Amino acid sequence: MANNHFDVNPTTLPAWQELTKHASLLKEKRIETLFAENKLRNSNFSIKHKGFLLDYSKNLVTEEVLLSLFSLADQALLKDHTAAFFAGEKINTSEKKSAVHMALRGHKKDNYRSEGELIYGQIAYSLSKVKDISSKVRNGTWLGSTGRAITDVIHIGVGGSDLGPRMACQALRAHAHESINIHFISNADGSEILATIKTLDPETTLVIIASKSFSTLETMLNADTTMRWLQKSLGLKNPQSSTHVIAVTANKQKAASYGIDPSRTLEFEEWVGGRFSLWSSVGLSVSIYIGHDNFTHMLDGAREMDIHFNTAPYEHNLPVMLALISIWNNNFLNAHTCAVIPYCERLSLFPAYLQQLEMESNGKSVSLNNESLEYATSPIIWGKTGSDAQHAFFQLLHQGSHFVPVNFIGFINDKTSNKKHHDFLLGNLIAQSSALMIGRSNEELPMYQKQPGNNPSNTLLIDELTPSSFGALIALYEHKTFIQGSIWNINSFDQWGVELGKKMTENLLDTNKSLEFIDTSAQYLSLYIKEHTSS
Ligand code: F6P
């Protein structure tokens, strides 16, 4: 008997066997012929919801495949698991925590709980602190140690404490404050932070140190360097305790022992996973950059998507459909990679963001019941904005030897562009998805010009990139990730795989430890670096 009541091996389910049969029958089929067989395929294989259109017709799926995918979701207990997710049960089993980040964008009436406790009060309090600081920084009343207003914010964090806010600021830069600049520092590469501080005036700089654990080595390294700069340039003994520094963390003790004034420490809860923390106080930089009203619109857009996911039937449910099609491609058509191509330069960080969201969540090989899995889980997610990507790696999509489904994303209206550019951009999106499906096979063409086609893709068209639609887009992919993890029977909310590398770096850098504990290749490389380091 399984210890975890959601533990279901999907490969043992009748729907899995049905899908295996469908896949073997459909393997030789062309996607275009499915259009010829069903004149209503465009409308039957698409979902419209509040300014979003998901067209999934260009996949090798039939109505029978969809029904079996829905059965798979049911037999894998998706509805029960979703109910537990929204109810704030401890679905992060290895860390014994809930993962109810939807509560961060919830309203009081949504009555979100974590492990039974109502949590709206603490979330509203944290948000009010974000609003207060953001308004003061934006209206020039948050002053540095010499009495000057803030012109530059350095957000220091990594992974989930960086990617979400960094992407949001870039995506929503049309709403940026006209005289506050934002700089994101995540990499341990000193060249980044050193080049950044060189250009800044410390008197007018605010440093936000965002780290759930407040102990991530990269973040603390960048924070230390920045503190030394503030200390030296402003003559402050303890810059950490000045108005130049704010901590955002779930570990207020660590922030306090780093010297940050508790009144300038914004907290979020342990049940907020790092990669889901954009909606928490980690979003302070976003609120400062685009204004708190816009930040609230972003939360509201995400909340709309939460409601949609939790209430819409499978056939009209955007995240369910995206997740099930991804499982179909991954587990039944053996496409173990997936390209994401947003036709919008402001979403250039979206592929990187999704890499963390999907691959850190679902890059697992152990079941909820702690047994090793014999089927594929997260595909490798990668991508770049179109049209640039077309001139970089689309050759491989059109004629390469790997089978790569594509997710195209486009915005129908763009007030920041003009008609000429925008028509061209969207024309490219449509043409590429069509070329990938149809291919080119005229008899008279030489082999090197032929393109096999039959490459599946989804097209997500959104009315416009706004704070609200951006929030909904991110929540859509969060839920897609949850659904996939749920059907793959894994815990999408831990990340034990990153521990070993962190530990080994600590050991390697500990000068008191001999290098004998490490493998001979690592010893050789360390020695080589030592011998070739110029003094
Ligand atoms: O190394 C992975 C990770 O733990 C991510 O899950 C997390 O978002 C990131 O590091 C940063 O962690 P923290 O916010 O605790 O600094």
Coordinates of C-alpha atoms and ligand atoms in Angstrom, one line a residue:
M1 CA 0.0 0.0 0.0
A2 CA 1.4 3.4 -1.0
N3 CA 2.3 5.8 1.8
N4 CA 1.2 8.8 -0.2
H5 CA -2.4 8.9 -1.1
F6 CA -1.7 10.5 -4.5
D7 CA 0.9 7.9 -5.4
V8 CA -0.2 6.4 -8.7
N9 CA 2.2 4.9 -11.2
P10 CA 0.7 6.4 -14.5
T11 CA 2.1 3.6 -16.6
T12 CA -0.2 1.0 -14.8
L13 CA -3.4 3.0 -15.7
P14 CA -5.7 1.8 -18.5
A15 CA -5.6 5.2 -20.1
W16 CA -1.8 4.9 -20.4
Q17 CA -2.3 1.7 -22.3
E18 CA -4.9 3.3 -24.6
L19 CA -2.6 6.2 -25.3
T20 CA 0.2 3.8 -26.2
K21 CA -2.1 2.2 -28.7
H22 CA -3.2 5.6 -30.1
A23 CA 0.4 6.6 -30.5
S24 CA 1.3 3.5 -32.5
L25 CA -1.6 4.0 -34.8
L26 CA -1.0 7.7 -35.3
K27 CA 2.8 7.6 -35.7
E28 CA 2.6 7.5 -39.5
K29 CA -0.2 10.0 -39.8
R30 CA 0.3 13.6 -41.0
I31 CA -1.1 16.4 -38.9
E32 CA -2.5 18.1 -42.1
T33 CA -4.6 15.0 -42.8
L34 CA -6.3 15.5 -39.4
F35 CA -7.4 18.9 -40.7
A36 CA -8.8 17.4 -43.9
E37 CA -10.7 14.8 -41.8
N38 CA -12.3 17.4 -39.5
K39 CA -13.4 20.6 -41.0
L40 CA -14.0 22.1 -37.5
R41 CA -10.6 21.2 -36.3
N42 CA -9.6 24.9 -35.8
S43 CA -12.4 25.6 -33.4
N44 CA -12.6 22.1 -31.9
F45 CA -8.9 22.0 -31.1
S46 CA -8.6 25.4 -29.5
I47 CA -9.6 27.1 -26.2
K48 CA -10.6 30.8 -25.8
H49 CA -10.4 32.3 -22.3
K50 CA -10.3 36.0 -21.3
G51 CA -8.0 37.3 -24.0
F52 CA -6.1 34.1 -24.5
L53 CA -6.5 31.7 -27.5
L54 CA -4.7 28.4 -27.2
D55 CA -4.6 26.7 -30.7
Y56 CA -3.4 23.1 -30.2
S57 CA -4.8 21.9 -33.5
K58 CA -1.3 21.5 -35.0
N59 CA -0.5 18.5 -32.7
L60 CA -0.8 14.8 -33.6
V61 CA -3.9 14.5 -31.5
T62 CA -7.4 13.3 -32.3
E63 CA -10.6 13.4 -30.2
E64 CA -9.9 9.9 -29.1
V65 CA -6.4 10.9 -27.9
L66 CA -7.8 13.8 -26.0
L67 CA -10.4 11.6 -24.3
S68 CA -7.7 9.2 -23.2
L69 CA -5.6 12.0 -21.9
F70 CA -8.6 13.3 -19.8
S71 CA -9.0 9.7 -18.5
L72 CA -5.3 9.6 -17.7
A73 CA -5.7 12.8 -15.7
D74 CA -8.7 11.4 -13.8
Q75 CA -7.1 8.0 -13.2
A76 CA -4.0 9.7 -12.0
L77 CA -6.1 11.5 -9.4
L78 CA -5.4 15.0 -10.8
K79 CA -8.7 16.4 -9.4
D80 CA -7.9 15.2 -5.8
H81 CA -4.3 16.4 -6.1
T82 CA -5.5 19.8 -7.3
A83 CA -7.9 20.0 -4.4
A84 CA -5.1 19.3 -2.0
F85 CA -2.9 21.8 -3.7
F86 CA -5.5 24.6 -3.4
A87 CA -6.4 23.5 0.1
G88 CA -2.8 24.1 1.3
E89 CA -2.2 20.5 2.3
K90 CA 1.4 19.4 2.6
I91 CA 1.8 18.3 -1.0
N92 CA 5.6 19.0 -0.9
T93 CA 6.0 15.7 0.8
S94 CA 9.8 15.5 1.0
E95 CA 10.0 18.8 2.8
K96 CA 6.6 18.4 4.6
K97 CA 5.2 21.7 3.4
S98 CA 2.3 23.1 1.5
A99 CA 2.9 24.9 -1.8
V100 CA 0.0 27.3 -2.0
H101 CA 1.6 30.2 -3.8
M102 CA -1.9 31.0 -5.4
A103 CA -2.7 32.4 -1.9
L104 CA -0.2 35.2 -2.6
R105 CA -2.5 36.6 -5.3
G106 CA -5.7 35.5 -3.6
H107 CA -8.4 37.8 -2.2
K108 CA -9.7 37.5 1.4
K109 CA -12.9 35.7 0.2
D110 CA -10.7 33.0 -1.4
N111 CA -10.0 31.7 2.1
Y112 CA -6.7 30.2 1.3
R113 CA -5.1 28.1 4.1
S114 CA -1.7 26.5 4.6
E115 CA -1.9 23.4 6.7
G116 CA -5.2 24.4 8.0
E117 CA -4.4 28.0 9.0
L118 CA -6.0 30.9 7.2
I119 CA -3.2 32.9 5.6
Y120 CA -4.7 36.0 4.1
G121 CA -3.8 38.2 7.1
Q122 CA -0.1 37.6 6.9
I123 CA 0.0 37.9 3.1
A124 CA -2.0 41.2 3.2
Y125 CA 0.5 42.5 5.8
S126 CA 3.5 41.6 3.6
L127 CA 1.9 43.1 0.6
S128 CA 1.1 46.3 2.5
K129 CA 4.8 46.6 3.4
V130 CA 5.8 46.1 -0.3
K131 CA 3.3 48.8 -1.2
D132 CA 4.6 51.2 1.4
I133 CA 8.3 50.9 0.5
S134 CA 7.5 50.9 -3.2
S135 CA 5.5 54.1 -3.0
K136 CA 8.2 55.8 -0.9
V137 CA 10.9 54.9 -3.3
R138 CA 8.9 55.9 -6.3
N139 CA 7.8 59.3 -4.8
G140 CA 11.2 60.2 -3.6
T141 CA 10.6 60.0 0.1
W142 CA 12.7 56.9 0.8
L143 CA 16.0 58.6 1.5
G144 CA 19.6 57.3 1.5
S145 CA 22.0 58.0 4.3
T146 CA 22.9 61.4 2.9
G147 CA 19.3 62.5 2.5
R148 CA 19.0 61.9 -1.3
A149 CA 16.2 60.1 -3.0
I150 CA 16.7 56.7 -4.8
T151 CA 17.5 56.6 -8.5
D152 CA 18.8 53.0 -8.8
V153 CA 17.8 49.7 -7.3
I154 CA 20.1 46.7 -7.3
H155 CA 18.2 43.5 -6.8
I156 CA 20.5 40.7 -5.7
G157 CA 19.2 37.2 -5.8
V158 CA 19.5 34.0 -7.8
G159 CA 17.2 31.3 -9.3
G160 CA 13.6 31.9 -8.1
S161 CA 14.8 35.0 -6.2
D162 CA 15.9 36.5 -9.5
L163 CA 14.3 35.1 -12.6
G164 CA 10.7 36.0 -11.8
P165 CA 11.2 39.7 -10.9
R166 CA 13.9 40.1 -13.6
M167 CA 11.6 38.8 -16.3
A168 CA 8.6 40.8 -15.0
C169 CA 10.5 44.0 -15.0
Q170 CA 11.7 43.3 -18.5
A171 CA 8.3 42.2 -19.8
L172 CA 6.5 45.2 -18.2
R173 CA 9.1 47.8 -18.9
A174 CA 6.5 49.9 -20.8
H175 CA 5.2 50.8 -17.3
A176 CA 8.6 51.6 -15.9
H177 CA 9.2 54.6 -13.6
E178 CA 10.8 57.3 -15.6
S179 CA 13.7 58.0 -13.2
I180 CA 14.3 54.8 -11.3
N181 CA 16.6 52.3 -12.9
I182 CA 16.8 48.6 -11.9
H183 CA 19.8 46.3 -12.0
F184 CA 19.5 42.6 -11.4
I185 CA 22.6 40.8 -10.2
S186 CA 22.5 37.0 -9.8
N187 CA 25.7 35.5 -11.2
A188 CA 28.7 34.8 -8.9
D189 CA 30.8 36.2 -11.8
G190 CA 32.2 39.3 -10.1
S191 CA 32.4 41.1 -13.4
E192 CA 28.6 41.7 -13.2
I193 CA 28.4 43.3 -9.8
L194 CA 31.7 45.2 -10.2
A195 CA 30.7 46.6 -13.6
T196 CA 27.3 47.6 -12.2
I197 CA 28.4 49.4 -9.1
K198 CA 31.0 51.3 -11.1
T199 CA 28.3 53.1 -12.9
L200 CA 26.1 53.9 -9.8
D201 CA 26.0 56.6 -7.2
P202 CA 25.9 54.9 -3.8
E203 CA 24.1 57.9 -2.2
T204 CA 21.1 57.2 -4.4
T205 CA 21.2 53.4 -4.6
L206 CA 18.9 51.0 -2.8
V207 CA 20.1 47.3 -2.5
I208 CA 17.5 44.6 -2.2
I209 CA 18.9 41.3 -1.1
A210 CA 16.3 38.6 -2.0
S211 CA 16.9 35.1 -0.8
K212 CA 14.4 32.7 0.8
S213 CA 17.2 31.0 2.8
F214 CA 19.4 34.1 3.2
S215 CA 22.3 31.7 2.8
T216 CA 22.7 31.1 -0.9
L217 CA 26.4 31.5 -1.6
E218 CA 26.1 33.4 -4.9
T219 CA 23.7 35.9 -3.3
M220 CA 25.7 36.4 -0.2
L221 CA 28.9 36.9 -2.2
N222 CA 27.3 39.6 -4.3
A223 CA 25.7 41.1 -1.2
D224 CA 29.1 41.2 0.6
T225 CA 30.7 43.0 -2.4
T226 CA 27.9 45.5 -2.5
M227 CA 28.1 46.1 1.2
R228 CA 31.8 46.8 1.0
W229 CA 31.2 49.3 -1.8
L230 CA 28.5 51.1 0.3
Q231 CA 30.8 51.0 3.4
K232 CA 33.8 52.5 1.5
S233 CA 32.0 55.0 -0.6
L234 CA 29.5 56.3 2.0
G235 CA 31.8 55.9 5.1
L236 CA 29.1 53.8 6.8
K237 CA 30.3 51.4 9.4
N238 CA 27.3 49.1 9.0
P239 CA 25.7 49.7 5.6
Q240 CA 23.4 46.7 6.2
S241 CA 21.5 48.6 8.8
S242 CA 21.1 51.7 6.7
T243 CA 18.2 52.7 4.5
H244 CA 20.3 51.6 1.5
V245 CA 19.6 47.9 2.2
I246 CA 16.4 45.9 2.3
A247 CA 16.2 42.1 2.9
V248 CA 13.5 39.9 1.4
T249 CA 13.5 36.5 2.9
A250 CA 11.8 33.6 4.7
N251 CA 14.6 33.5 7.2
K252 CA 14.4 36.7 9.2
Q253 CA 17.0 35.5 11.8
K254 CA 19.6 35.1 9.1
A255 CA 18.8 38.6 7.8
A256 CA 19.0 40.0 11.3
S257 CA 22.4 38.4 12.0
Y258 CA 23.6 39.8 8.7
G259 CA 22.8 43.2 10.3
I260 CA 19.7 44.2 8.4
D261 CA 17.3 46.3 10.4
P262 CA 14.2 44.2 11.1
S263 CA 12.0 47.1 9.9
R264 CA 13.6 46.8 6.5
T265 CA 13.2 43.0 6.3
L266 CA 10.3 41.9 4.2
E267 CA 9.2 38.3 4.9
F268 CA 7.6 35.6 3.0
E269 CA 6.5 32.2 4.2
E270 CA 8.3 28.8 4.0
W271 CA 5.5 27.4 1.9
V272 CA 6.4 29.8 -0.9
G273 CA 8.7 27.8 -3.2
G274 CA 11.6 29.9 -4.6
R275 CA 10.5 29.5 -8.2
F276 CA 7.0 30.6 -7.2
S277 CA 8.0 33.6 -5.2
L278 CA 7.5 36.4 -7.7
W279 CA 4.1 37.1 -6.2
S280 CA 5.5 37.5 -2.7
S281 CA 7.7 40.3 -1.2
V282 CA 10.3 39.0 -3.7
G283 CA 8.3 41.1 -6.2
L284 CA 9.3 44.3 -4.3
S285 CA 11.6 45.4 -7.2
V286 CA 8.8 44.8 -9.7
S287 CA 6.4 46.9 -7.6
I288 CA 9.0 49.7 -7.4
Y289 CA 9.8 49.6 -11.1
I290 CA 6.2 49.4 -12.5
G291 CA 4.3 50.8 -9.6
H292 CA 2.2 48.9 -7.0
D293 CA -1.1 49.3 -8.9
N294 CA 0.5 47.5 -11.9
F295 CA 2.0 44.9 -9.6
T296 CA -1.5 44.3 -8.2
H297 CA -2.9 43.9 -11.7
M298 CA -0.2 41.3 -12.3
L299 CA -1.4 39.4 -9.2
D300 CA -5.0 39.7 -10.3
G301 CA -4.3 38.3 -13.7
A302 CA -2.6 35.3 -12.1
R303 CA -5.6 34.9 -9.7
E304 CA -7.9 34.8 -12.8
M305 CA -5.8 31.9 -14.1
D306 CA -6.0 30.2 -10.8
I307 CA -9.8 30.3 -10.8
H308 CA -9.8 29.2 -14.4
F309 CA -7.6 26.2 -13.7
N310 CA -9.6 25.2 -10.6
T311 CA -13.0 25.4 -12.2
A312 CA -12.9 24.9 -16.0
P313 CA -13.6 21.5 -17.4
Y314 CA -10.6 19.7 -18.9
E315 CA -11.6 20.5 -22.5
H316 CA -11.8 24.2 -21.8
N317 CA -8.9 24.4 -19.4
L318 CA -5.7 26.1 -20.7
P319 CA -3.2 24.7 -18.3
V320 CA -4.7 21.2 -18.4
M321 CA -4.6 21.2 -22.2
L322 CA -1.0 22.5 -22.3
A323 CA 0.1 19.9 -19.8
L324 CA -1.7 16.9 -21.3
I325 CA -0.4 17.7 -24.8
S326 CA 3.1 18.0 -23.4
I327 CA 2.7 14.6 -21.7
W328 CA 1.4 13.1 -25.0
N329 CA 4.4 14.4 -26.9
N330 CA 6.9 13.5 -24.2
N331 CA 5.7 10.1 -23.1
F332 CA 3.9 8.7 -26.2
L333 CA 5.6 10.3 -29.1
N334 CA 9.0 10.4 -27.5
A335 CA 9.7 14.1 -27.9
H336 CA 12.0 14.7 -24.9
T337 CA 12.6 18.4 -25.6
C338 CA 10.4 21.3 -26.1
A339 CA 11.1 24.8 -27.6
V340 CA 9.3 27.9 -26.4
I341 CA 9.3 30.8 -28.8
P342 CA 7.7 34.1 -27.7
Y343 CA 7.3 36.5 -30.5
C344 CA 8.0 39.4 -28.2
E345 CA 11.4 40.7 -27.3
R346 CA 10.2 41.8 -23.9
L347 CA 9.7 38.1 -23.1
S348 CA 13.2 37.2 -23.9
L349 CA 13.7 35.9 -20.4
F350 CA 10.6 33.7 -20.6
P351 CA 12.5 30.5 -21.8
A352 CA 15.1 30.9 -19.0
Y353 CA 12.3 31.4 -16.5
L354 CA 10.4 28.3 -17.8
Q355 CA 13.6 26.3 -17.6
Q356 CA 13.7 26.8 -13.8
L357 CA 10.0 26.5 -13.4
E358 CA 9.6 23.2 -15.4
M359 CA 13.0 21.6 -15.1
E360 CA 13.6 22.3 -11.4
S361 CA 10.0 21.3 -10.6
N362 CA 9.7 18.2 -12.8
G363 CA 13.3 17.1 -13.5
K364 CA 12.9 14.2 -11.2
S365 CA 13.2 10.4 -11.4
V366 CA 11.7 9.3 -8.1
S367 CA 8.0 8.8 -7.4
L368 CA 5.9 10.3 -4.6
N369 CA 6.4 7.0 -2.9
N370 CA 10.2 7.2 -3.2
E371 CA 10.6 4.6 -6.0
S372 CA 12.6 5.1 -9.1
L373 CA 10.6 5.9 -12.2
E374 CA 10.9 4.1 -15.5
Y375 CA 9.3 6.8 -17.7
A376 CA 10.3 10.2 -18.9
T377 CA 9.5 13.3 -16.8
S378 CA 10.3 16.9 -17.7
P379 CA 11.4 17.4 -21.2
I380 CA 14.3 19.8 -21.8
I381 CA 12.9 23.2 -22.2
W382 CA 14.7 25.8 -24.3
G383 CA 14.1 28.6 -26.6
K384 CA 14.5 32.2 -27.6
T385 CA 12.4 35.0 -29.0
G386 CA 11.2 34.9 -32.6
S387 CA 12.1 36.2 -35.1
D388 CA 15.8 36.0 -33.8
A389 CA 15.5 32.3 -33.1
Q390 CA 14.5 31.7 -36.8
H391 CA 18.0 33.0 -37.8
A392 CA 19.7 30.9 -35.1
F393 CA 18.4 27.4 -34.5
F394 CA 15.2 27.0 -36.5
Q395 CA 17.3 25.1 -39.1
L396 CA 17.4 22.2 -36.6
L397 CA 13.6 22.4 -36.0
H398 CA 12.9 22.2 -39.7
Q399 CA 15.5 19.7 -40.8
G400 CA 17.4 18.3 -37.8
S401 CA 17.3 14.8 -36.5
H402 CA 15.5 15.6 -33.2
F403 CA 11.8 15.7 -32.8
V404 CA 11.0 19.0 -31.1
P405 CA 7.5 20.2 -30.3
V406 CA 7.2 24.0 -30.2
N407 CA 5.2 26.4 -28.1
F408 CA 4.7 29.7 -30.0
I409 CA 3.5 32.7 -28.0
G410 CA 2.3 36.0 -29.6
F411 CA 0.5 39.2 -28.6
I412 CA -2.1 40.4 -31.0
N413 CA -1.9 44.1 -30.2
D414 CA 1.3 45.9 -29.2
K415 CA 1.1 49.7 -28.5
T416 CA 4.9 49.8 -28.1
S417 CA 5.5 48.7 -31.7
N418 CA 3.9 49.9 -35.0
K419 CA 1.7 48.1 -37.5
K420 CA 4.5 47.5 -40.0
H421 CA 6.8 45.7 -37.4
H422 CA 4.0 44.0 -35.7
D423 CA 2.3 42.5 -38.8
F424 CA 5.7 41.3 -39.9
L425 CA 6.4 39.7 -36.4
L426 CA 3.1 37.9 -36.2
G427 CA 3.3 36.9 -39.9
N428 CA 6.5 35.1 -39.0
L429 CA 4.9 33.3 -36.1
I430 CA 2.1 31.9 -38.2
A431 CA 4.4 31.1 -41.2
Q432 CA 6.9 29.2 -39.0
S433 CA 4.2 27.0 -37.3
S434 CA 2.7 26.3 -40.7
A435 CA 6.1 25.4 -42.3
L436 CA 6.9 23.1 -39.4
M437 CA 3.6 21.3 -39.9
I438 CA 3.5 21.1 -43.7
G439 CA 7.1 20.8 -44.6
R440 CA 8.3 20.7 -48.2
S441 CA 8.5 17.5 -50.1
N442 CA 8.1 18.2 -53.9
E443 CA 9.5 15.3 -55.9
E444 CA 11.8 17.5 -58.0
L445 CA 13.6 19.1 -55.0
P446 CA 17.0 17.9 -54.0
M447 CA 17.1 16.1 -50.6
Y448 CA 18.8 19.0 -48.9
Q449 CA 15.9 21.3 -49.7
K450 CA 13.2 18.9 -48.5
Q451 CA 11.6 19.4 -45.0
P452 CA 9.8 16.5 -43.4
G453 CA 7.3 18.8 -41.6
N454 CA 4.7 17.0 -39.2
N455 CA 6.3 18.9 -36.4
P456 CA 3.7 19.6 -33.6
S457 CA 3.2 23.0 -32.1
N458 CA 0.9 25.0 -29.9
T459 CA 0.1 28.6 -30.6
L460 CA -0.9 30.8 -27.7
L461 CA -2.2 34.2 -28.8
I462 CA -2.8 36.8 -26.1
D463 CA -4.6 40.1 -26.8
E464 CA -1.9 42.3 -25.4
L465 CA 1.1 42.2 -23.0
T466 CA -0.2 43.9 -19.9
P467 CA 0.5 43.4 -16.2
S468 CA -2.7 41.3 -16.0
S469 CA -2.1 39.1 -19.0
F470 CA 1.6 38.7 -18.0
G471 CA 0.4 37.4 -14.5
A472 CA -2.0 35.1 -16.2
L473 CA 0.6 33.7 -18.5
I474 CA 3.0 32.9 -15.7
A475 CA 0.2 31.3 -13.6
L476 CA -0.8 29.3 -16.7
Y477 CA 2.7 27.7 -16.9
E478 CA 2.9 27.3 -13.2
H479 CA -0.3 25.2 -13.3
K480 CA 0.8 23.3 -16.4
T481 CA 3.9 22.4 -14.4
F482 CA 1.9 21.2 -11.4
I483 CA -0.4 19.1 -13.6
Q484 CA 2.5 17.4 -15.4
G485 CA 4.2 16.6 -12.1
S486 CA 1.0 15.3 -10.7
I487 CA 0.5 12.9 -13.5
W488 CA 4.1 11.9 -13.5
N489 CA 3.7 11.1 -9.8
I490 CA 6.5 13.3 -8.6
N491 CA 6.9 16.0 -6.1
S492 CA 7.2 19.2 -8.2
F493 CA 8.0 21.4 -5.2
D494 CA 11.4 20.2 -4.0
Q495 CA 14.9 20.4 -5.6
W496 CA 17.2 18.0 -3.8
G497 CA 19.2 17.5 -7.0
V498 CA 20.9 20.9 -6.5
E499 CA 22.3 20.0 -3.1
L500 CA 25.4 17.9 -3.9
G501 CA 26.9 20.5 -6.2
K502 CA 26.5 23.2 -3.6
K503 CA 28.1 21.0 -0.9
M504 CA 31.0 20.1 -3.1
T505 CA 31.7 23.8 -3.9
E506 CA 31.7 24.5 -0.2
N507 CA 34.2 21.7 0.4
L508 CA 36.3 22.6 -2.5
L509 CA 36.6 26.2 -1.4
D510 CA 37.3 25.3 2.2
T511 CA 41.0 25.8 2.4
N512 CA 41.2 23.7 5.6
K513 CA 40.0 20.6 3.8
S514 CA 42.4 18.5 1.7
L515 CA 41.4 17.9 -1.8
E516 CA 41.5 14.2 -1.3
F517 CA 37.8 13.9 -0.8
I518 CA 37.2 14.9 -4.4
D519 CA 37.7 12.9 -7.6
T520 CA 41.0 12.9 -9.4
S521 CA 39.7 14.9 -12.4
A522 CA 38.5 17.7 -10.0
Q523 CA 41.8 17.6 -8.3
Y524 CA 43.6 17.9 -11.6
L525 CA 41.5 20.9 -12.7
S526 CA 41.8 22.7 -9.4
L527 CA 45.5 22.3 -9.5
Y528 CA 45.7 23.5 -13.1
I529 CA 43.7 26.7 -12.2
K530 CA 46.0 27.3 -9.2
E531 CA 49.1 26.9 -11.3
H532 CA 47.9 29.2 -14.1
T533 CA 46.3 31.9 -12.0
S534 CA 48.3 35.1 -12.6
S535 CA 49.3 36.9 -9.5
Ligands
F6P1 O1 19.7 26.1 -6.0 C1 18.4 26.2 -6.2 C2 17.6 27.1 -5.4 O2 17.4 26.6 -4.1 C3 16.3 27.6 -6.0 O3 15.3 26.6 -5.9 C4 16.1 28.9 -5.4 O4 15.2 29.6 -6.2 C5 17.5 29.5 -5.5 O5 18.3 28.4 -5.2 C6 17.7 30.6 -4.6 O6 17.5 30.3 -3.3 P1 17.4 31.4 -2.1 O7 16.2 32.2 -2.5 O8 17.2 30.7 -0.9 O9 18.6 32.3 -2.2

